[in-house]
């Protein structure tokens, strides 16, 4: 990779800015100053230093974000704060959220620039599971649970695919449950609960595939995926 492209990828500056930095002799490759922007570097093996700091290049970035309510799942928006606004400006180039969460929905969101992994996680044929914790008004019967588990009519051309349902609590006029689905239809969880006779009052995604929301993360915070988490995701 060209040295100026390498520095640009790391967001040291624009292409013209990093060319000036390089020509001033501020960048060292394997201990030697390099003043040619077109100089070819091996990003995996060369030691590249700028401002006394060893630079590290990663082609792809992977972040687990605890999305709060009120933030939109988009790369940019003219009116609302987006999930990318919750990451630092130097987090990486080309980042995007994998899948969507409604503006009022909280929980796990994977943000990356790895398009191949995102495609595999979202491909309908892969049937990647997504688990939600939901609080609902109303009551839920065994019959309604069975309909959710078998696939329920939510007004689309076809019923939903079978879901997994785990009732956590049930009171006179409200209940909580975990719902695991393998699709990503528009407002799907809310529409499934409505079709079962209830109404979602709070919704939080807690898992996607092998990835589970870190219980130590606060709303609006994030962390880099661990190597083990990444390996398990790629094995799906």
Coordinates of C-alpha atoms in Angstrom, one line a residue:
X1 CA 0.0 0.0 0.0
X2 CA 1.2 3.5 -0.7
X3 CA 2.4 5.4 2.4
X4 CA 0.1 8.3 1.8
X5 CA -2.9 6.0 1.3
X6 CA -1.9 4.2 4.5
X7 CA -1.9 7.4 6.5
X8 CA -5.2 8.5 4.9
X9 CA -6.8 5.2 5.8
X10 CA -5.8 5.8 9.4
X11 CA -7.4 9.3 9.2
X12 CA -4.1 11.1 9.9
X13 CA -5.4 13.6 7.4
X14 CA -6.6 14.1 3.9
X15 CA -4.5 12.7 1.0
X16 CA -3.0 16.2 0.4
X17 CA -2.3 16.8 4.1
X18 CA -0.5 13.4 4.6
X19 CA 1.6 14.1 1.5
X20 CA 2.9 17.3 3.1
X21 CA 3.5 15.4 6.4
X22 CA 5.5 12.7 4.6
X23 CA 7.6 15.3 2.6
X24 CA 8.5 17.0 5.8
X25 CA 10.2 13.8 7.0
X26 CA 7.8 13.3 9.9
X27 CA 7.1 9.6 9.0
X28 CA 9.5 6.8 9.7
X29 CA 9.3 3.3 8.2
X30 CA 11.4 0.7 9.9
X31 CA 13.4 3.4 11.6
X32 CA 14.2 5.4 8.5
X33 CA 12.5 8.7 7.5
X34 CA 10.5 8.4 4.3
X35 CA 9.7 11.5 2.2
X36 CA 8.0 10.0 -0.8
X37 CA 4.2 9.7 -0.5
X38 CA 4.2 6.9 -3.1
X39 CA 6.6 4.8 -1.0
X40 CA 5.2 1.2 -0.8
X41 CA 4.7 -0.2 2.7
X42 CA 3.7 -3.6 4.0
X43 CA 1.0 -2.7 6.5
X44 CA 1.2 -6.1 8.2
X45 CA 4.9 -6.2 8.7
X46 CA 6.5 -2.7 8.5
X47 CA 6.9 -0.6 11.6
X48 CA 5.5 2.9 10.8
X49 CA 5.9 5.8 13.2
X50 CA 4.4 9.2 13.1
X51 CA 4.8 11.8 15.9
X52 CA 6.6 9.2 17.9
X53 CA 3.7 6.8 17.8
X54 CA 3.7 3.4 16.2
X55 CA 0.8 3.2 13.8
X56 CA -1.4 0.1 13.6
X57 CA -3.5 -0.6 10.5
X58 CA -6.6 -2.8 10.5
X59 CA -8.6 -3.2 7.4
X60 CA -11.8 -3.9 9.3
X61 CA -13.2 -2.6 12.5
X62 CA -15.9 -4.2 14.7
X63 CA -17.7 -2.4 17.5
X64 CA -20.5 -3.6 19.8
X65 CA -22.7 -0.6 20.6
X66 CA -25.4 -0.3 23.2
X67 CA -27.9 1.8 21.2
X68 CA -30.0 4.0 23.4
X69 CA -33.5 5.1 22.5
X70 CA -33.8 8.4 20.5
X71 CA -30.9 7.6 18.3
X72 CA -31.5 6.5 14.7
X73 CA -29.8 3.5 13.1
X74 CA -28.2 5.3 10.1
X75 CA -24.9 6.5 8.9
X76 CA -26.2 10.1 8.7
X77 CA -29.4 12.0 9.4
X78 CA -30.4 15.6 8.9
X79 CA -32.4 15.8 12.1
X80 CA -31.5 13.2 14.6
X81 CA -28.3 11.9 16.2
X82 CA -27.2 8.6 14.6
X83 CA -25.5 5.6 16.0
X84 CA -22.2 6.6 14.2
X85 CA -22.3 9.9 16.2
X86 CA -21.8 7.8 19.3
X87 CA -18.4 6.6 18.1
X88 CA -15.2 8.7 18.0
X89 CA -14.4 10.5 14.8
X90 CA -11.3 8.4 14.3
X91 CA -13.1 5.0 14.8
X92 CA -12.6 4.1 11.1
X93 CA -13.7 4.8 7.6
X94 CA -16.8 3.3 5.9
X95 CA -18.5 2.2 9.1
X96 CA -22.1 1.2 9.1
X97 CA -24.6 -0.5 11.4
X98 CA -25.5 -4.1 10.6
X99 CA -29.2 -4.2 10.5
X100 CA -31.6 -1.7 12.0
X101 CA -33.2 -0.9 15.4
X102 CA -36.1 1.4 15.6
X103 CA -35.5 4.9 17.0
X104 CA -37.3 4.0 20.2
X105 CA -35.6 0.5 20.5
X106 CA -32.5 0.0 22.6
X107 CA -29.8 -2.7 22.7
X108 CA -27.2 -4.5 20.8
X109 CA -26.0 -3.1 17.5
X110 CA -22.9 -4.3 15.6
X111 CA -21.1 -1.5 13.7
X112 CA -18.4 -2.5 11.2
X113 CA -17.0 -1.8 7.7
X114 CA -16.8 -5.5 6.9
X115 CA -19.4 -5.8 4.2
X116 CA -19.0 -9.5 3.7
X117 CA -19.7 -10.3 7.3
X118 CA -22.7 -7.9 7.4
X119 CA -24.1 -9.6 4.3
X120 CA -23.8 -13.1 5.9
X121 CA -25.4 -11.9 9.1
X122 CA -28.4 -10.3 7.3
X123 CA -28.9 -12.8 4.5
X124 CA -32.4 -14.3 4.9
X125 CA -31.1 -17.8 4.0
X126 CA -28.7 -17.7 7.0
X127 CA -31.6 -17.5 9.5
X128 CA -29.3 -15.7 12.0
X129 CA -31.2 -15.5 15.4
X130 CA -31.9 -12.1 17.0
X131 CA -33.2 -12.1 20.6
X132 CA -35.2 -9.3 22.1
X133 CA -36.3 -8.5 25.7
X134 CA -39.7 -6.9 25.6
X135 CA -42.2 -5.5 28.0
X136 CA -45.8 -5.6 26.9
X137 CA -49.1 -4.4 28.1
X138 CA -52.0 -6.8 28.1
X139 CA -51.9 -10.5 28.7
X140 CA -50.6 -13.4 26.7
X141 CA -52.2 -16.8 26.5
X142 CA -50.7 -20.3 25.8
X143 CA -52.6 -20.1 22.5
X144 CA -50.9 -16.8 21.6
X145 CA -47.5 -18.2 22.5
X146 CA -48.2 -21.2 20.2
X147 CA -49.1 -18.9 17.3
X148 CA -45.8 -16.9 17.8
X149 CA -43.8 -20.2 17.9
X150 CA -45.5 -21.5 14.8
X151 CA -45.4 -18.3 12.8
X152 CA -47.9 -15.6 13.1
X153 CA -49.8 -13.5 10.5
X154 CA -48.7 -9.8 10.8
X155 CA -50.4 -8.6 7.7
X156 CA -47.6 -9.5 5.2
X157 CA -47.9 -11.9 2.3
X158 CA -46.6 -14.7 4.5
X159 CA -46.7 -15.4 8.2
X160 CA -43.5 -14.9 10.2
X161 CA -41.0 -17.7 10.5
X162 CA -41.3 -19.7 13.8
X163 CA -40.1 -17.8 16.8
X164 CA -38.7 -18.9 20.2
X165 CA -40.7 -17.5 23.1
X166 CA -39.6 -17.4 26.8
X167 CA -42.1 -15.8 29.2
X168 CA -40.2 -14.0 32.0
X169 CA -43.0 -12.6 34.0
X170 CA -46.8 -12.2 33.8
X171 CA -49.1 -9.9 35.7
X172 CA -52.7 -8.8 35.5
X173 CA -52.2 -6.3 32.7
X174 CA -48.5 -6.7 31.6
X175 CA -45.9 -9.3 30.8
X176 CA -42.3 -9.6 29.9
X177 CA -40.7 -12.1 27.5
X178 CA -37.7 -12.9 25.4
X179 CA -38.5 -13.3 21.7
X180 CA -36.0 -14.8 19.3
X181 CA -36.7 -14.4 15.5
X182 CA -34.7 -15.1 12.4
X183 CA -36.1 -12.4 10.1
X184 CA -35.8 -8.6 10.0
X185 CA -39.2 -7.4 8.8
X186 CA -40.4 -3.8 9.4
X187 CA -41.3 -3.3 13.1
X188 CA -41.5 -7.1 13.2
X189 CA -41.4 -7.7 17.0
X190 CA -44.0 -5.0 17.7
X191 CA -46.3 -6.4 15.0
X192 CA -45.9 -9.9 16.2
X193 CA -46.8 -8.9 19.8
X194 CA -49.8 -6.9 18.4
X195 CA -51.0 -9.9 16.4
X196 CA -50.8 -11.9 19.6
X197 CA -53.0 -9.4 21.4
X198 CA -50.5 -7.3 23.3
X199 CA -48.6 -4.0 22.8
X200 CA -44.9 -3.5 23.2
X201 CA -44.0 -0.8 25.7
X202 CA -40.3 -1.4 25.8
X203 CA -38.0 -3.2 23.4
X204 CA -34.3 -4.1 23.7
X205 CA -32.2 -6.4 21.5
X206 CA -29.9 -8.5 23.7
X207 CA -28.3 -10.9 21.2
X208 CA -27.6 -11.3 17.5
X209 CA -26.2 -14.7 16.4
X210 CA -23.4 -15.6 18.8
X211 CA -23.0 -12.0 19.9
X212 CA -24.6 -11.0 23.3
X213 CA -24.9 -7.5 24.6
X214 CA -22.1 -6.9 27.2
X215 CA -23.8 -6.3 30.5
X216 CA -21.1 -3.8 31.5
X217 CA -21.9 -1.4 28.7
X218 CA -23.9 1.6 29.5
X219 CA -26.5 3.0 27.1
X220 CA -24.7 4.9 24.3
X221 CA -21.4 3.3 25.0
X222 CA -19.4 0.8 22.9
X223 CA -16.4 -1.5 22.8
X224 CA -14.3 -3.3 20.3
X225 CA -15.3 -7.0 19.7
X226 CA -13.0 -9.5 21.2
X227 CA -11.2 -12.0 19.0
X228 CA -13.3 -14.8 20.3
X229 CA -16.6 -12.9 19.6
X230 CA -15.3 -12.2 16.0
X231 CA -14.3 -15.8 15.4
X232 CA -17.7 -17.1 16.5
X233 CA -19.6 -14.6 14.4
X234 CA -17.6 -15.5 11.3
X235 CA -18.4 -19.2 11.9
X236 CA -22.1 -18.6 11.6

